[in-house]
Amino acid sequence: MLSNLPKTCIITVTYNSIRHLAAFLESISVQPCFELVIIDNASQDNTREFLKKWHKIPLKLIFNSKNLGFAMACNQGIQYALSQEFEYIVLQNPDTLVEADWLYYLIESACHSEKIGLVQSTLVLKDAPHLYNTSGNQMHYLGFGFCGDYLQPTQSVGDHPIAFASGASLLIKKEVLETIGELNPDFYMYCEDQEWGWRARILGYDIVVSTRAIVHHEYDFIKSSLKHYYLERNRWWIVCQYYQAKTLFLLFPAFLIIEFG
């Protein structure tokens, strides 16, 4: 058990997030020993005005003049966290609600082993908390990343290894971040957490899900041509970066079939 919780930097990226913020900030405010950094990607609703008026907990606010994408905005928060010597950095979506002991359990899971580099929260559906949003993100050998056990009933299981941690709610240790580097800003949005996880695993770190760190996520798999473009482009970037040429050659028939699909 942890006797003293290390101060943690929680990083949240907003974009037209006004409808989520009050509930999100209320749930975060009960957590112990943290600083919340919010990076706004040029929201066009009242997000900025709301954040400026929020005084229940101190906020470190960064307002971008344009939408820099998820990865680059997260990196702004990460650079601040590293400059302030935080031991743990958490990426957290604004469309989430965290349970009372969430941060404690997330850090406790990270402390189980020095080999653990990243820890994902257990994400359940906000409107159906008995169902998983993701019990730990999984990855197909053709590069597709997806939510583990999506829409399946939650179970009482212990922490266990996963392919990669969802950027909706993950913790990374400071020393691991300094080793593997920041998120790849070229990804702009989607798959950046998947590539981060692959990078961490190649460098010898384990990735686990903390089954007691519960986060309620207002998740909706929105289909759009823009999302499809970034998912496909970034998937190809990942496999071309991490697979050897002979592996790509062996998998070419499978890639061809799935592309026609």
XYZ file of C-alpha atoms in Angstrom:
261
model
C 0.000 0.000 0.000
C 1.152 3.568 -0.681
C 1.746 5.704 2.394
C 2.583 8.943 0.564
C 1.078 9.602 -2.841
C 3.576 11.311 -5.169
C 2.345 14.523 -6.735
C 0.993 13.752 -10.178
C 0.367 15.914 -13.229
C -2.964 15.241 -14.939
C -3.095 16.486 -18.536
C -6.399 17.080 -20.305
C -6.894 18.307 -23.867
C -10.139 20.103 -24.620
C -11.859 20.995 -27.862
C -15.452 22.264 -27.673
C -15.789 20.347 -24.401
C -18.097 22.671 -22.479
C -20.830 20.094 -21.893
C -18.408 17.744 -20.120
C -16.288 20.098 -18.061
C -18.338 20.774 -14.919
C -18.879 17.087 -14.133
C -15.315 16.186 -15.117
C -13.733 18.844 -12.913
C -15.978 17.958 -9.970
C -14.898 14.314 -10.158
C -11.204 15.196 -10.530
C -11.284 17.688 -7.633
C -11.613 14.972 -4.962
C -8.396 13.245 -6.025
C -5.344 13.682 -3.765
C -2.019 15.316 -4.586
C -2.218 16.402 -8.222
C -1.983 19.377 -10.548
C -4.370 19.627 -13.489
C -3.080 21.043 -16.761
C -5.685 21.782 -19.418
C -4.680 22.516 -23.000
C -7.455 23.942 -25.127
C -7.188 23.418 -28.885
C -8.948 26.623 -30.002
C -12.447 25.693 -28.828
C -15.259 27.646 -30.470
C -17.842 27.089 -27.735
C -17.625 28.515 -24.186
C -14.913 26.118 -23.007
C -12.282 28.819 -22.473
C -14.602 31.187 -20.641
C -15.752 28.373 -18.358
C -12.183 27.338 -17.521
C -11.126 30.897 -16.728
C -13.958 31.185 -14.182
C -13.367 27.813 -12.495
C -11.904 28.332 -9.022
C -12.709 25.163 -7.042
C -9.267 23.774 -7.844
C -6.234 25.516 -9.372
C -5.794 24.938 -13.095
C -2.756 25.395 -15.290
C -4.307 26.611 -18.553
C -2.718 26.636 -22.003
C -4.778 28.156 -24.804
C -3.741 27.348 -28.367
C -4.569 29.714 -31.216
C -5.427 26.776 -33.489
C -6.232 23.082 -33.195
C -2.843 21.397 -32.920
C -4.295 17.898 -32.616
C -4.338 15.579 -29.626
C -0.709 14.458 -29.674
C 0.910 17.889 -29.947
C -1.409 19.380 -27.322
C -0.620 16.504 -24.938
C 3.066 17.124 -25.547
C 2.644 20.719 -24.384
C 1.341 19.400 -21.086
C 4.047 16.719 -20.948
C 6.791 19.317 -21.407
C 5.361 21.325 -18.523
C 5.111 18.206 -16.322
C 8.737 17.270 -17.003
C 9.913 20.800 -16.256
C 8.176 20.588 -12.865
C 9.690 17.166 -12.042
C 6.386 15.298 -11.572
C 6.982 11.590 -10.917
C 3.819 10.514 -12.729
C 1.994 11.996 -15.716
C -1.609 11.103 -16.513
C -3.458 11.725 -19.783
C -7.185 12.075 -19.121
C -10.068 12.843 -21.476
C -12.523 15.588 -20.468
C -15.528 13.366 -21.324
C -14.792 11.141 -18.319
C -15.764 10.871 -14.662
C -13.288 9.308 -12.253
C -14.160 7.373 -9.113
C -13.002 8.595 -5.705
C -9.914 6.353 -5.333
C -9.047 6.318 -9.021
C -5.688 8.111 -8.871
C -4.552 6.179 -5.803
C -5.209 2.818 -7.499
C -3.645 3.968 -10.772
C -0.386 4.881 -9.025
C -0.502 1.754 -6.853
C -0.670 -0.384 -9.996
C 2.302 1.483 -11.465
C 4.335 0.736 -8.314
C 3.910 -3.050 -8.537
C 7.025 -3.389 -10.680
C 9.849 -1.245 -12.036
C 9.199 -2.843 -15.440
C 5.712 -1.329 -15.636
C 5.931 1.749 -17.856
C 2.319 2.639 -18.585
C -0.932 1.892 -16.785
C -4.413 2.223 -18.270
C -7.472 2.848 -16.146
C -10.401 0.474 -16.488
C -12.823 2.375 -18.706
C -16.538 1.644 -18.355
C -19.414 3.195 -20.264
C -20.788 6.264 -18.517
C -24.428 5.352 -19.218
C -23.899 1.619 -18.593
C -21.139 1.231 -15.963
C -21.632 -2.535 -15.828
C -20.190 -2.691 -19.384
C -16.614 -2.127 -20.502
C -15.580 0.685 -22.768
C -12.167 -0.980 -22.706
C -10.623 -3.446 -20.289
C -7.268 -2.728 -21.918
C -6.652 -1.828 -25.544
C -5.747 -4.637 -27.932
C -3.954 -4.740 -31.260
C -4.426 -6.858 -34.397
C -1.345 -8.059 -36.288
C -2.388 -5.872 -39.253
C -2.058 -2.804 -37.065
C -5.642 -2.221 -35.992
C -6.022 -1.025 -32.400
C -9.315 -1.628 -30.610
C -11.044 -1.588 -27.231
C -10.696 -4.803 -25.273
C -14.010 -6.398 -24.167
C -16.053 -3.497 -25.565
C -19.719 -3.800 -24.447
C -18.895 -6.905 -22.393
C -19.911 -7.129 -18.699
C -17.250 -5.975 -16.255
C -15.461 -8.642 -14.227
C -13.538 -8.755 -10.964
C -10.048 -9.570 -12.196
C -6.624 -8.375 -11.131
C -4.232 -6.125 -13.024
C -2.984 -7.782 -16.205
C -0.812 -7.018 -19.267
C -2.378 -5.313 -22.282
C -1.165 -4.395 -25.769
C -1.341 -0.644 -25.260
C -2.971 1.885 -22.969
C -5.883 4.021 -24.134
C -5.086 7.730 -24.286
C -8.486 8.389 -22.741
C -6.985 7.572 -19.341
C -3.401 6.419 -18.848
C -0.471 6.954 -16.523
C 3.175 7.012 -17.544
C 6.172 7.218 -15.229
C 8.526 10.187 -15.592
C 11.610 8.038 -16.183
C 9.785 6.001 -18.821
C 8.648 9.142 -20.615
C 12.204 10.435 -20.627
C 13.307 7.132 -22.202
C 10.629 6.591 -24.856
C 9.903 10.230 -25.674
C 6.715 12.189 -26.205
C 3.742 11.298 -28.377
C 4.394 11.511 -32.115
C 2.840 14.863 -33.167
C 2.702 13.782 -36.825
C -0.187 11.459 -35.958
C -2.349 14.522 -35.158
C -5.161 12.340 -33.783
C -5.869 8.607 -33.397
C -3.340 5.791 -32.934
C -0.797 7.997 -31.140
C -1.393 6.043 -27.925
C -1.017 2.784 -29.861
C 2.346 3.836 -31.307
C 3.465 5.037 -27.855
C 2.644 1.638 -26.393
C 4.507 -0.194 -29.151
C 7.530 2.018 -28.556
C 7.431 1.340 -24.818
C 7.181 -2.429 -25.275
C 10.095 -2.514 -27.733
C 12.192 -0.701 -25.131
C 11.351 -3.350 -22.547
C 8.499 -1.844 -20.539
C 5.303 -3.609 -19.513
C 1.859 -2.087 -19.991
C -0.967 -3.082 -17.656
C -4.557 -2.186 -16.896
C -5.442 -1.196 -13.348
C -8.720 -2.962 -12.625
C -9.507 -0.874 -9.542
C -8.827 2.522 -11.136
C -12.300 3.032 -12.588
C -13.173 5.734 -15.122
C -16.635 6.339 -16.586
C -16.285 7.352 -20.231
C -18.895 8.948 -22.461
C -17.712 6.886 -25.405
C -19.278 6.926 -28.835
C -17.603 5.352 -31.853
C -18.281 8.138 -34.339
C -17.853 7.249 -37.994
C -16.599 9.938 -40.354
C -14.379 10.174 -43.402
C -11.857 12.277 -41.450
C -11.629 9.723 -38.644
C -11.310 6.867 -41.144
C -8.507 8.727 -42.918
C -6.438 9.265 -39.768
C -7.061 5.745 -38.464
C -5.909 4.203 -41.747
C -2.995 6.551 -42.370
C -1.658 6.206 -38.841
C -2.132 2.418 -38.825
C 0.066 2.179 -41.902
C 2.645 4.478 -40.354
C 2.848 2.161 -37.341
C 3.255 -1.116 -39.229
C 5.750 0.372 -41.684
C 7.770 1.775 -38.792
C 7.829 -1.310 -36.581
C 7.624 -4.315 -38.918
C 10.685 -5.542 -40.758
C 10.484 -5.578 -44.567
C 10.328 -9.395 -44.635
C 7.404 -9.333 -42.175
C 5.520 -6.853 -44.351
C 6.200 -9.080 -47.359
C 4.846 -12.166 -45.587
C 1.747 -10.267 -44.462
C 1.151 -8.617 -47.839
C -1.691 -10.974 -48.906
C -3.547 -10.294 -45.642
C -3.003 -6.554 -46.010
C -4.308 -6.720 -49.577
C -7.469 -8.573 -48.562
C -8.237 -6.187 -45.698
C -7.664 -3.124 -47.890
C -10.191 -4.413 -50.444
C -12.530 -4.996 -47.503
